Coordinates of C-alpha atoms and ligand atoms in Angstrom, one line a residue:
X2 CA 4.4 8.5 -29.5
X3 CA 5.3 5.0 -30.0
X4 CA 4.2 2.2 -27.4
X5 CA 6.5 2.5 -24.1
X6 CA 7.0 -1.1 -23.3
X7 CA 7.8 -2.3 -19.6
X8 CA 8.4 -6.0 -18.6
X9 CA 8.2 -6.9 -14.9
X10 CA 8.6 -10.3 -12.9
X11 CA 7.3 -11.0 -9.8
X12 CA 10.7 -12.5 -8.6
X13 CA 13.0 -9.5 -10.1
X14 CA 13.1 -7.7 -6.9
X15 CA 15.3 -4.5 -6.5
X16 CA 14.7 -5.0 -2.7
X17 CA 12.6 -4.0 0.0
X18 CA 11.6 -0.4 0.8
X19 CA 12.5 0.9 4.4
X20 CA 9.6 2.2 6.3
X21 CA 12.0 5.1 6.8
X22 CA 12.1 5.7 3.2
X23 CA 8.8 7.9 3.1
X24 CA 10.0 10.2 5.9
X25 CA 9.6 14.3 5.9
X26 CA 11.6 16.8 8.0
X27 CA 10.5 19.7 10.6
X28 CA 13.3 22.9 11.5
X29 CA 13.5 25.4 12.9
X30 CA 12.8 27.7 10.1
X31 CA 10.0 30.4 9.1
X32 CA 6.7 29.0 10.4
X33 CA 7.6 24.8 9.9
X34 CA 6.9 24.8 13.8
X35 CA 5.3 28.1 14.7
X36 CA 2.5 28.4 13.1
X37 CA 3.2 25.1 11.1
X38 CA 2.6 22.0 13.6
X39 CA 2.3 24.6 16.9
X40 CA 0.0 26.8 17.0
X41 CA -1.3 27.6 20.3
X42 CA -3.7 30.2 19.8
X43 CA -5.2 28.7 16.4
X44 CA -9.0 27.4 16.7
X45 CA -8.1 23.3 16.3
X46 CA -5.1 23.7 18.6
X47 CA -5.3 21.3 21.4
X48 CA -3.8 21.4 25.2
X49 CA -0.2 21.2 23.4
X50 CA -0.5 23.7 21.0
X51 CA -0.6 21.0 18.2
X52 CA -2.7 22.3 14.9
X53 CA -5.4 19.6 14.5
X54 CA -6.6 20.7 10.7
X55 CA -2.4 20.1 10.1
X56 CA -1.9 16.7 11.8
X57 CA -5.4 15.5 9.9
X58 CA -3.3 16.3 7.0
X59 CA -0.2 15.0 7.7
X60 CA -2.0 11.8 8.7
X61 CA -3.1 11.8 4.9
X62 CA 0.7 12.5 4.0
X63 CA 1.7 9.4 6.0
X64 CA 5.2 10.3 6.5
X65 CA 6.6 7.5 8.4
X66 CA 9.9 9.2 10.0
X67 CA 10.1 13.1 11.1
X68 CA 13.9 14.6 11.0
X69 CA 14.5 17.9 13.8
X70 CA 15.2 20.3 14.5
X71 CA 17.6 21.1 11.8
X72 CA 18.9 21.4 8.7
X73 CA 21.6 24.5 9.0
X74 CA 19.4 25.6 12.3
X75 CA 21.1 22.8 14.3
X76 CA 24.5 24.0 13.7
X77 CA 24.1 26.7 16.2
X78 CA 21.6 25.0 18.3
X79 CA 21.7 23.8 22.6
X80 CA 19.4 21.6 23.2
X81 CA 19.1 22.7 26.7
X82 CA 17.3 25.8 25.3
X83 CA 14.3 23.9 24.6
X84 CA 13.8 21.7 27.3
X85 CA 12.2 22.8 30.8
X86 CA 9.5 25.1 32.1
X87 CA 8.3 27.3 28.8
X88 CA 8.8 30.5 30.5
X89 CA 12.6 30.1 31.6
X90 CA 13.5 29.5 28.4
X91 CA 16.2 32.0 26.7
X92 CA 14.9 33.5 23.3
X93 CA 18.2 33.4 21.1
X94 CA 19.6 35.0 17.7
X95 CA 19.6 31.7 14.9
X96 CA 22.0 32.6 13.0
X97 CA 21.4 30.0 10.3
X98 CA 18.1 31.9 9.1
X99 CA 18.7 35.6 10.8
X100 CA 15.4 34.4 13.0
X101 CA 14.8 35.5 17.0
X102 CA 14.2 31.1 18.0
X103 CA 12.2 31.7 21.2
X104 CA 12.4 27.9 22.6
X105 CA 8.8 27.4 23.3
X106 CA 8.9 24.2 21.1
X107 CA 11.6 21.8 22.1
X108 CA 13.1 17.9 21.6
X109 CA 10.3 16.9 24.1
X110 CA 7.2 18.8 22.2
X111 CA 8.8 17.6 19.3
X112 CA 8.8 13.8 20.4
X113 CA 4.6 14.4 21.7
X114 CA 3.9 16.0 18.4
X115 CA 5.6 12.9 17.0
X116 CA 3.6 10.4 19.7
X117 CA 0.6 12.3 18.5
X118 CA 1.3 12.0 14.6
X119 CA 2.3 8.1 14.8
X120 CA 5.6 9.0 13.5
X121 CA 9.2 7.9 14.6
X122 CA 11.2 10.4 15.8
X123 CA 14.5 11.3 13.6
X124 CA 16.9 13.9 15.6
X125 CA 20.2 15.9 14.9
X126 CA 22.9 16.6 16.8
X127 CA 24.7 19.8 16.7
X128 CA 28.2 19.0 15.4
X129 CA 28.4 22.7 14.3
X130 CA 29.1 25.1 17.4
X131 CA 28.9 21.8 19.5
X132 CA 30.8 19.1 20.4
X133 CA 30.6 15.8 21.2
X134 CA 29.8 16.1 24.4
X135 CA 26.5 17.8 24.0
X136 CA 25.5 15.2 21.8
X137 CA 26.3 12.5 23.9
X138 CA 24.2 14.4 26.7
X139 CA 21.3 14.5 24.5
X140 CA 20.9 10.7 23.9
X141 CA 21.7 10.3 27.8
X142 CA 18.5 13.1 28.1
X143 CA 16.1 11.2 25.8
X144 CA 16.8 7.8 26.0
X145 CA 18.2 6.8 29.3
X146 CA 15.5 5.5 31.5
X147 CA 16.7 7.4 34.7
X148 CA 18.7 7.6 37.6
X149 CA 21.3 10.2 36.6
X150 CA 21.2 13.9 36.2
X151 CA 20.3 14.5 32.9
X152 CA 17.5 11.2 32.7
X153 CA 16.4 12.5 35.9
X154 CA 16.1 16.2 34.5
X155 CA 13.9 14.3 31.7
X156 CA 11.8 13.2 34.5
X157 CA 11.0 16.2 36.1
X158 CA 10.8 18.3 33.0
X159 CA 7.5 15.4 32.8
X160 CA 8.5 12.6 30.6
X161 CA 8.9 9.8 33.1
X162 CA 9.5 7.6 30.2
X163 CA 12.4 7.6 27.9
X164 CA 11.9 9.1 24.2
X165 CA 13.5 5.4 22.7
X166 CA 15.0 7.7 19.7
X167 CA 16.1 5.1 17.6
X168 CA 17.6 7.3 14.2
X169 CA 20.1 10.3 15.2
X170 CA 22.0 12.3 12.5
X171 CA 25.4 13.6 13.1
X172 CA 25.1 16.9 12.5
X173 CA 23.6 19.2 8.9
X174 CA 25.9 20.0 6.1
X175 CA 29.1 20.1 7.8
X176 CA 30.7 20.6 4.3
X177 CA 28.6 23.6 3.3
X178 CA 30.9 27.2 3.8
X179 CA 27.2 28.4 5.2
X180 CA 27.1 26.2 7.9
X181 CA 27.7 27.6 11.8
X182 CA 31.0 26.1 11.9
X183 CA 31.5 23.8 8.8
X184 CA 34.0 21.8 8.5
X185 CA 36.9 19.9 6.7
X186 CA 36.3 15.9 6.3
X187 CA 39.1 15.5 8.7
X188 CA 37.4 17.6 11.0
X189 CA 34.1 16.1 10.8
X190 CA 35.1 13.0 10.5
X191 CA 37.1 13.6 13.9
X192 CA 34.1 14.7 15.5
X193 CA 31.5 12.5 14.1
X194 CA 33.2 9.4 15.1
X195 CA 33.6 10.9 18.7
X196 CA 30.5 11.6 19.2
X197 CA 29.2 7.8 17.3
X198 CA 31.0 6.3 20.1
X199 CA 29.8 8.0 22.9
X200 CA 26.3 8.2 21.9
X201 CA 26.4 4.8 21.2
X202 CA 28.4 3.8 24.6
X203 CA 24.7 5.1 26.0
X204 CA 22.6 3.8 24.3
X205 CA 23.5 0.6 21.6
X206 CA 20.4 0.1 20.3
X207 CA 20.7 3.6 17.9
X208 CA 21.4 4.1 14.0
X209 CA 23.4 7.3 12.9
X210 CA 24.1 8.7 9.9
X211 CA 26.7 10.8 9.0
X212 CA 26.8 14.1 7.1
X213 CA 27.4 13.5 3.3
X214 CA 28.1 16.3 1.1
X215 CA 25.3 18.6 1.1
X216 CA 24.8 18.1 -3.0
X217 CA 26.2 16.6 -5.7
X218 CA 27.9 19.4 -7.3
X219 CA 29.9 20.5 -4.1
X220 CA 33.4 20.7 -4.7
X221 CA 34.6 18.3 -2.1
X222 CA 31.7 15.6 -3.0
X223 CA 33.6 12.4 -3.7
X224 CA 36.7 13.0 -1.5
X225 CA 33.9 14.0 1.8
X226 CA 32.2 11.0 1.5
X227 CA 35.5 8.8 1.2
X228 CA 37.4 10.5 3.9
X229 CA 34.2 10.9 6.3
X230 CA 33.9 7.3 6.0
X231 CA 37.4 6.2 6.8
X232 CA 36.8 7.7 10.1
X233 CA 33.2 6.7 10.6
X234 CA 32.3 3.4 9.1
X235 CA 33.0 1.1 12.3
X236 CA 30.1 3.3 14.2
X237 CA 27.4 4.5 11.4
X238 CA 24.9 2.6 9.5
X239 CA 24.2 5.9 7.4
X240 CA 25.9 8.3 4.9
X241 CA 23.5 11.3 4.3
X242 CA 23.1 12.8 0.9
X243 CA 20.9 15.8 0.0
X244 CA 19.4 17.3 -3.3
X245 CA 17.2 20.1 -4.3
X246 CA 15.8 20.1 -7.8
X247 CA 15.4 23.4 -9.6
X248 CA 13.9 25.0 -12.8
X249 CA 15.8 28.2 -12.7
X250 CA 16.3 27.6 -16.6
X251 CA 12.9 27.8 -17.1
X252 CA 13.6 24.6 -19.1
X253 CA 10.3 21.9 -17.9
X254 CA 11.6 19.6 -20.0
X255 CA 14.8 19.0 -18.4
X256 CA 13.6 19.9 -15.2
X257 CA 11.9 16.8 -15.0
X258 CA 14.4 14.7 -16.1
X259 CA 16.6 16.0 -13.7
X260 CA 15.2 13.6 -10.9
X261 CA 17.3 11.1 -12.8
X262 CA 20.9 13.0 -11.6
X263 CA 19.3 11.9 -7.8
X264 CA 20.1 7.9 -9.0
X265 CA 23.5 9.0 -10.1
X266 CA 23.7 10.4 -7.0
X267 CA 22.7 7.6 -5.2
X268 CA 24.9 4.9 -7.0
X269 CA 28.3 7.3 -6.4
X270 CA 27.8 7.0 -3.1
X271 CA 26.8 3.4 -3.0
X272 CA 30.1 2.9 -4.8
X273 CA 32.4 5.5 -2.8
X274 CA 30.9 3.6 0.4
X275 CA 31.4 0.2 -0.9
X276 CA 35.0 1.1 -1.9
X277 CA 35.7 2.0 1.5
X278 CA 34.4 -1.7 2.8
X279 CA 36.6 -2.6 0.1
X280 CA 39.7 -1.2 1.4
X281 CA 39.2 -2.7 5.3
X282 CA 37.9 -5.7 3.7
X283 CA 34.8 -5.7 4.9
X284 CA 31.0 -7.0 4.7
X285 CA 29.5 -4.3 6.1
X286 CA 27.2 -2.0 3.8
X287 CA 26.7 1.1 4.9
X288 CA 23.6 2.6 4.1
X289 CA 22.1 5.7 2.2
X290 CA 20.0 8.5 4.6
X291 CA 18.6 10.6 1.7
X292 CA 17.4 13.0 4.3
X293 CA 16.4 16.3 2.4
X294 CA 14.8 16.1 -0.7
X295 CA 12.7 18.4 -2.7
X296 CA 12.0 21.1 -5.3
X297 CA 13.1 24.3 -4.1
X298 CA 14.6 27.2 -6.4
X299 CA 12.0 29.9 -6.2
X300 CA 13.2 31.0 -2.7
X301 CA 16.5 29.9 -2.7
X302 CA 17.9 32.8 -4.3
X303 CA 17.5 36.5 -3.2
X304 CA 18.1 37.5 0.2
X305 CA 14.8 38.8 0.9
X306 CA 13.5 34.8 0.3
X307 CA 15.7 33.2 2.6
X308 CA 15.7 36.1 5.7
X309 CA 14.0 39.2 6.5
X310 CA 15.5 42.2 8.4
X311 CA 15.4 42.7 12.5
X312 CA 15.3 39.0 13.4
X313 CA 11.8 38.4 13.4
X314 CA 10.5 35.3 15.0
X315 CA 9.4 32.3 12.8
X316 CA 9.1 35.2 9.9
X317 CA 7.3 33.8 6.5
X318 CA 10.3 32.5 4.1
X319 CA 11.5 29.8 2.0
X320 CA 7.7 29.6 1.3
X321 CA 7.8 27.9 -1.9
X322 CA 4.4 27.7 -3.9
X323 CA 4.3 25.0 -5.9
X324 CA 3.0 23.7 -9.3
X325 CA 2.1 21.1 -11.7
X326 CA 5.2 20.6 -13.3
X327 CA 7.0 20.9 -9.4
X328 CA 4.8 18.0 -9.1
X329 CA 6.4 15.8 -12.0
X330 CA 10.0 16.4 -11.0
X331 CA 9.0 15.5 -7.3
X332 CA 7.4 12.3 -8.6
X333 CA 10.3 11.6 -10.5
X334 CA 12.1 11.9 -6.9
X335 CA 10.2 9.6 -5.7
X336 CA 10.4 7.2 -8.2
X337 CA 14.3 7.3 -8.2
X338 CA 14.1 6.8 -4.3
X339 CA 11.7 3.7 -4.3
X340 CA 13.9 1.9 -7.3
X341 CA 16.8 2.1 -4.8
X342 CA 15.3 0.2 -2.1
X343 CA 18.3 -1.9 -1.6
X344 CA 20.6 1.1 -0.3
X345 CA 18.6 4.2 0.5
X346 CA 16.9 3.0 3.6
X347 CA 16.1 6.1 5.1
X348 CA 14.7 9.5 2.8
X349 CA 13.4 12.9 4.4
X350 CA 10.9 15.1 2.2
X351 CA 12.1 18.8 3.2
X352 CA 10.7 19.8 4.7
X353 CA 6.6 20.0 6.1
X354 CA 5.0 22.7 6.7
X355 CA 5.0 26.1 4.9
X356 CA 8.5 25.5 4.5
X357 CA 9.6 23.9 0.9
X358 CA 6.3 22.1 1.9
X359 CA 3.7 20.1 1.0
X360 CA 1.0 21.5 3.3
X361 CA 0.6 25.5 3.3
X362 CA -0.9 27.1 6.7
X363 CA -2.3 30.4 7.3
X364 CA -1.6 31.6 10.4
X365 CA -4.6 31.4 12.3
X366 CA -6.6 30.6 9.7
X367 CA -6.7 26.8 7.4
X368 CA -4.2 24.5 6.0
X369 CA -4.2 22.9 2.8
X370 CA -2.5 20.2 0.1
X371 CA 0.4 22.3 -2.3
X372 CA 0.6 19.8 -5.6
X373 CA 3.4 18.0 -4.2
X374 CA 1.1 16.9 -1.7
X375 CA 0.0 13.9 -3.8
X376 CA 2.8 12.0 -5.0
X377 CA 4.1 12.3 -1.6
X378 CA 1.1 10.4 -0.1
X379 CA 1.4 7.6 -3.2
X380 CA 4.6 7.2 -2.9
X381 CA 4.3 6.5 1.1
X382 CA 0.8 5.3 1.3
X383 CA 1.5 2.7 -1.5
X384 CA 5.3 2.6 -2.0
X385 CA 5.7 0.0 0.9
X386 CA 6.9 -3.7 -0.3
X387 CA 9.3 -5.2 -2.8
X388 CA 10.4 -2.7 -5.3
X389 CA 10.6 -4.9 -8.6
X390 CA 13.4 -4.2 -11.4
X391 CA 11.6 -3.0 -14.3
X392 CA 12.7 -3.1 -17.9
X393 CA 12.0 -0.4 -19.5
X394 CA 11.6 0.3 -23.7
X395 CA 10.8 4.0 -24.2
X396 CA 12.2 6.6 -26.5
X397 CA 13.9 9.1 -25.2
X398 CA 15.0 12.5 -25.4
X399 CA 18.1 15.1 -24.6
X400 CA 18.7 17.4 -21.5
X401 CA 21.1 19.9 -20.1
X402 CA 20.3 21.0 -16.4
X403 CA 21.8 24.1 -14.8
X404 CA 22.8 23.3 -10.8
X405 CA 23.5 26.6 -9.7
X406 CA 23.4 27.0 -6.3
X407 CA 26.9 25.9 -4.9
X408 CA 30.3 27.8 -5.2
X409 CA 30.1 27.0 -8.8
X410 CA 27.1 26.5 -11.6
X411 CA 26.9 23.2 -13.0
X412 CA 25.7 22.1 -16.2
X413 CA 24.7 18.3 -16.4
X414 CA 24.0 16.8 -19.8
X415 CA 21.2 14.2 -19.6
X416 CA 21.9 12.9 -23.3
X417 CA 19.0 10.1 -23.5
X418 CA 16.4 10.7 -20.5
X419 CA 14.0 8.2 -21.4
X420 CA 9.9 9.8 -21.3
X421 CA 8.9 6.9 -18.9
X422 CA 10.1 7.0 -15.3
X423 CA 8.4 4.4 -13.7
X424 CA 8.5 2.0 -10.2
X425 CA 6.7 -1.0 -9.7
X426 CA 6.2 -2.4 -5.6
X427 CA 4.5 -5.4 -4.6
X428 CA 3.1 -5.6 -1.2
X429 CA 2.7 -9.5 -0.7
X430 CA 0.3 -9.3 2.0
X431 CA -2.2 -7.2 0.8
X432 CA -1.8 -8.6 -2.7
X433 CA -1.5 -5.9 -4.2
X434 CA 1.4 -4.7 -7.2
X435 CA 1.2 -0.7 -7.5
X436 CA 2.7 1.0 -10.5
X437 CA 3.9 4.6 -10.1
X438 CA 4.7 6.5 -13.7
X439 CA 5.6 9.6 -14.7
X440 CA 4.9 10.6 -18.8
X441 CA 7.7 13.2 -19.3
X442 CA 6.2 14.0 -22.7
X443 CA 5.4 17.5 -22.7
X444 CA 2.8 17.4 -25.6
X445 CA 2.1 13.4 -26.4
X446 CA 0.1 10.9 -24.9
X447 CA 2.1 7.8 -23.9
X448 CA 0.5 4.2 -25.1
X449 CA 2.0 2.1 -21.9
X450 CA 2.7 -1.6 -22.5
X451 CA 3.3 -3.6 -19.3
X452 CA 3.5 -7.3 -19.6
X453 CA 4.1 -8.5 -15.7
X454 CA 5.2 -12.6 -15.4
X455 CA 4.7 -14.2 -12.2
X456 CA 1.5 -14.1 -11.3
X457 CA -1.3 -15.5 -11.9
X458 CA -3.8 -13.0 -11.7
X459 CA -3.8 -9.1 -12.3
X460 CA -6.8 -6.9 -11.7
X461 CA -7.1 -3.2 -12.1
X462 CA -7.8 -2.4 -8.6
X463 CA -7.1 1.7 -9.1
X464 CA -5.3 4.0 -11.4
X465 CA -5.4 8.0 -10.6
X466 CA -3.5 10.6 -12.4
X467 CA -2.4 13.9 -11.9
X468 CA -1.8 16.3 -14.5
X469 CA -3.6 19.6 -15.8
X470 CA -3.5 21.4 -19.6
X471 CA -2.1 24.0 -17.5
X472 CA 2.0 23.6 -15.8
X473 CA 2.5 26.1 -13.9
X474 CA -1.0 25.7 -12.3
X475 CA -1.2 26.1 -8.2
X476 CA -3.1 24.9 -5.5
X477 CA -4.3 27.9 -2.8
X478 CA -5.9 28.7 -0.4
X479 CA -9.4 29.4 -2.3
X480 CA -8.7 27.1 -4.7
X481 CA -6.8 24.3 -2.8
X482 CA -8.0 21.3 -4.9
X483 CA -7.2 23.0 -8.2
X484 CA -4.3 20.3 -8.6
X485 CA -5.4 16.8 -7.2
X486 CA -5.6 13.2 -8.1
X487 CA -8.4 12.3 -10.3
X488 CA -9.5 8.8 -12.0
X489 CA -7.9 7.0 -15.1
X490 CA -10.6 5.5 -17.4
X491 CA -7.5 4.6 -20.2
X492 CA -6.1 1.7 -18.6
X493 CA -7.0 -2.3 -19.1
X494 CA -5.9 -5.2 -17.6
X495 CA -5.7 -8.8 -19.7
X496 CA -4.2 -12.1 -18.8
X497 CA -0.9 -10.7 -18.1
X498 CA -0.9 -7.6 -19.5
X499 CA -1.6 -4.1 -18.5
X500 CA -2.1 -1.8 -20.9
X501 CA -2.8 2.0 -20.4
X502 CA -2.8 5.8 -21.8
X503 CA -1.0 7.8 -20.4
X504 CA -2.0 12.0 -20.7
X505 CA 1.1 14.3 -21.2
X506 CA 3.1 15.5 -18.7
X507 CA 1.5 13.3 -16.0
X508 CA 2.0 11.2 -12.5
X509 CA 0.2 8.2 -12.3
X510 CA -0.7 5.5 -10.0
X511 CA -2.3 2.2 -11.3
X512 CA -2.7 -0.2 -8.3
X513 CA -3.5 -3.9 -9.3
X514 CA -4.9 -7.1 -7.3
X515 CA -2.3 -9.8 -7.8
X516 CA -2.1 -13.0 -6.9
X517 CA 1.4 -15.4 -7.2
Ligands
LIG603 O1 15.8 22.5 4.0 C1 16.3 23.8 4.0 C2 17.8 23.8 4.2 O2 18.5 23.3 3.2 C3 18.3 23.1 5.4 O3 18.3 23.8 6.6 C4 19.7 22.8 5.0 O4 20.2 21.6 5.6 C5 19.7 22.7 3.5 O5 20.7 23.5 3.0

């Protein structure tokens, strides 16, 4: 391949990331919570239930923001189930994944698991078989410091002090004809700006985000987003947008350029949003909540994937192993998300545990890293800082990807997907400018060429790369490091230049000392 050449400058700057952009998500779904983060009976389980060998991991994951309980589980959910003594709690049919839910994890074990994790606390309303009023009831429950009946129920449930919940969705998917009780974008928007007022009557200090469509190939997406926001934008900070990447082709090569349809994605809504401001006149930018993102095609499809008969609880589905190559297009993800720092300010990996996941449990037995593990805890560990605009000279190559999974398949041609997807982020106080890059050459090595202006000093402080001869590689449970980081000896650092090999189909991380 010929050189990939990439200019930076220290003063380009795309804008800042979001601490909330390197969030992850926990529902109610197969074993996320039981036998994901709750595990009573499990050897590291402490007094709560909490898995220990999990929250070491997560800790290594870093997610900075945790979204609950739901994804299409919160369409059908009261959160009155899952608050007060254990024992008196109802067991109920969740009709979103054909599960027995037996309420013995709840908004305020979720909140502890969160206090324990050091991770903010992201929760959804149910704007599905709920209204309004339940939701307004729920910010009175966590965040009101007392001295009415539902702050005082708080209080004697054992949380004397409020929860503080700071980021509250309005509602899952309310566009998707799967949903409990979807909806028209009249009717959401109806009942999402209802319930923005109230909930923000209580309690000012909150951010919500609205439901945007549920993926870009929905047949509504454009006109939801536009007619959701005519009702909402006054009382919401967020639109939500949500993407799953696939290989059912069997197609690697445009699999992994098919993180690039995520910064279409991302700019249509800027642009619908920003039309809207445009048509009241207004300043105000409302802001992009990418909250579930992920590969997941394996067990989407089939039946037996997504349920299993006689609504078992927390039954083992949507269990997703993934790859090498899963690994690429989830880098690529990540990429898109950090070089739209200026509008996505909140992003949720979906989802955690066992589900979609990047850490795997056996019940009862040991946790460990899936491959998507790793560009995750790049991406948050060292994503944080001013995202800089990089120019970028790399051939490229053609795509078409197949979006099946809506009411209709989609074919999206990617007619010059360039092999270098790359981010750059400079954190100014610890000096320190890390570039993340994926080589979507299937068979090449890629010379890099990265001439950086602005500073007056660049030293290679780490590089790491994942990749392995072998794609469709996994990590398991006896061989759980099979896919992990390891050193990059190619790569060289001169005046102000960087220059670097790049193995095929790889994710790598090159962290530099920099001073201005
Ligand atoms: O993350 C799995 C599911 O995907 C969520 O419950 C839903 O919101 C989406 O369709």
């Amino acid at each position: 391949m010929r050189n990939v050449d990439v200019l930076l400058h220290r003063d380009f700057v795309i804008g800042t990331t979001d601490p909330r952009l390197f969030g992850a998500f926990v529902e109610h779904l197969g074993r996320c919570v039981y036998g994901g983060i709750f595990e009573p009976d499990h050897p590291t389980a402490d007094k709560n239930g909490f898995r220990q060998d999990v929250l070491a991991l997560v800790r290594e994951l870093a997610p900075t923001i945790m979204r609950y309980p739901g994804g299409n589980f919160v369409s059908g959910y009261n959160w009155e189930d899952g608050v007060g003594p254990v024992a008196g709690r109802p067991r109920r049919l969740d009709l979103a994944w054909m599960s027995t839910e037996t309420n013995a994890f709840g908004t305020n074990e979720f909140i502890d698991w969160c206090r324990a994790a050091a991770i903010e606390p992201m929760l959804a309303v149910n704007l599905g078989t709920r209204d309004a009023d339940a939701a307004r009831n729920l910010v009175e429950y966590c965040n009101h410091p007392g001295g009415t009946a539902l702050s005082d129920l708080r209080r004697e449930h054992g949380w004397a002090r409020p929860h503080d919940v700071k980021f509250w969705c309005l509602g899952n998917e309310m566009d998707g004809p799967w949903q409990m009780e979807a909806k028209t974008p009249e009717e959401y928007g109806r009942i999402a700006v209802e319930a923005a007022k109230m909930m923000k009557w209580i309690d000012p200090t909150i951010e919500l985000a609205a439901c945007g469509s549920s993926g870009r190939r929905m047949p509504t997406f454009g006109r939801w987003e536009d007619a959701v926001l005519e009702h909402t934008f006054d009382h919401v900070e967020f639109i939500s947008l949500h993407t799953y990447l696939n290989n059912y082709a069997g197609d690697t090569a445009a699999f992994i350029a098919s993180c690039d349809l995520m910064d279409n994605f991302i700019d249509e809504v800027v642009a619908i949003a920003d039309t809207v401001a445009a048509r009241r006149r207004s300043d105000k930018r409302i802001m992009l909540s990418f909250d579930e993102w992920n590969v997941w095609y394996r067990t989407r499809r089939g039946r037996d994937a997504r349920v299993k008969p006689g609504w078992p609880v927390a039954p083992p589905i949507l269990e997703e192993i993934y790859n090498m190559e899963d690994a690429l297009a989830f880098g690529g993800a990540c990429i898109s998300l950090l070089n739209h720092a200026d509008r996505v300010k909140a992003a949720c990996l979906a989802q955690l545990v066992n589900v979609i996941a990047p850490i795997m449990t056996e019940t009862g037995g040991p946790a460990w890293r899936q491959t998507i593990f790793h560009p995750f805890a790049h991406f948050s560990n060292f994503g944080r800082g001013r995202v800089l605009r990089a120019v970028i000279d790399s051939p490229t190559y053609t795509a078409s990807y197949l979006d099946p999974n809506g009411p209709q398949d989609l074919y999206f041609r990617l007619p010059a997907v360039p092999y270098l997807k790359l981010a750059a982020v400079h954190d100014e106080e610890a000096g320190l400018l890390t570039l993340f890059a994926l080589n979507r050459s299937l068979t090449e090595d890629m010379p890099l060429q990265v001439r950086i202006e602005g500073f007056s000093r660049l030293e290679v402080a780490q590089s790491l790369q994942l990749c392995d001869a072998d794609l469709k590689a996994v990590n398991t449970k006896e061989a759980p490091d099979r896919i992990a980081p390891r050193p990059l000896t190619a790569v060289r650092a001169s005046g102000n230049r960087l220059d670097a090999t790049l193995s095929p189909a790889s994710w790598t991380v090159i962290r530099m000392a920099v001073s201005a």
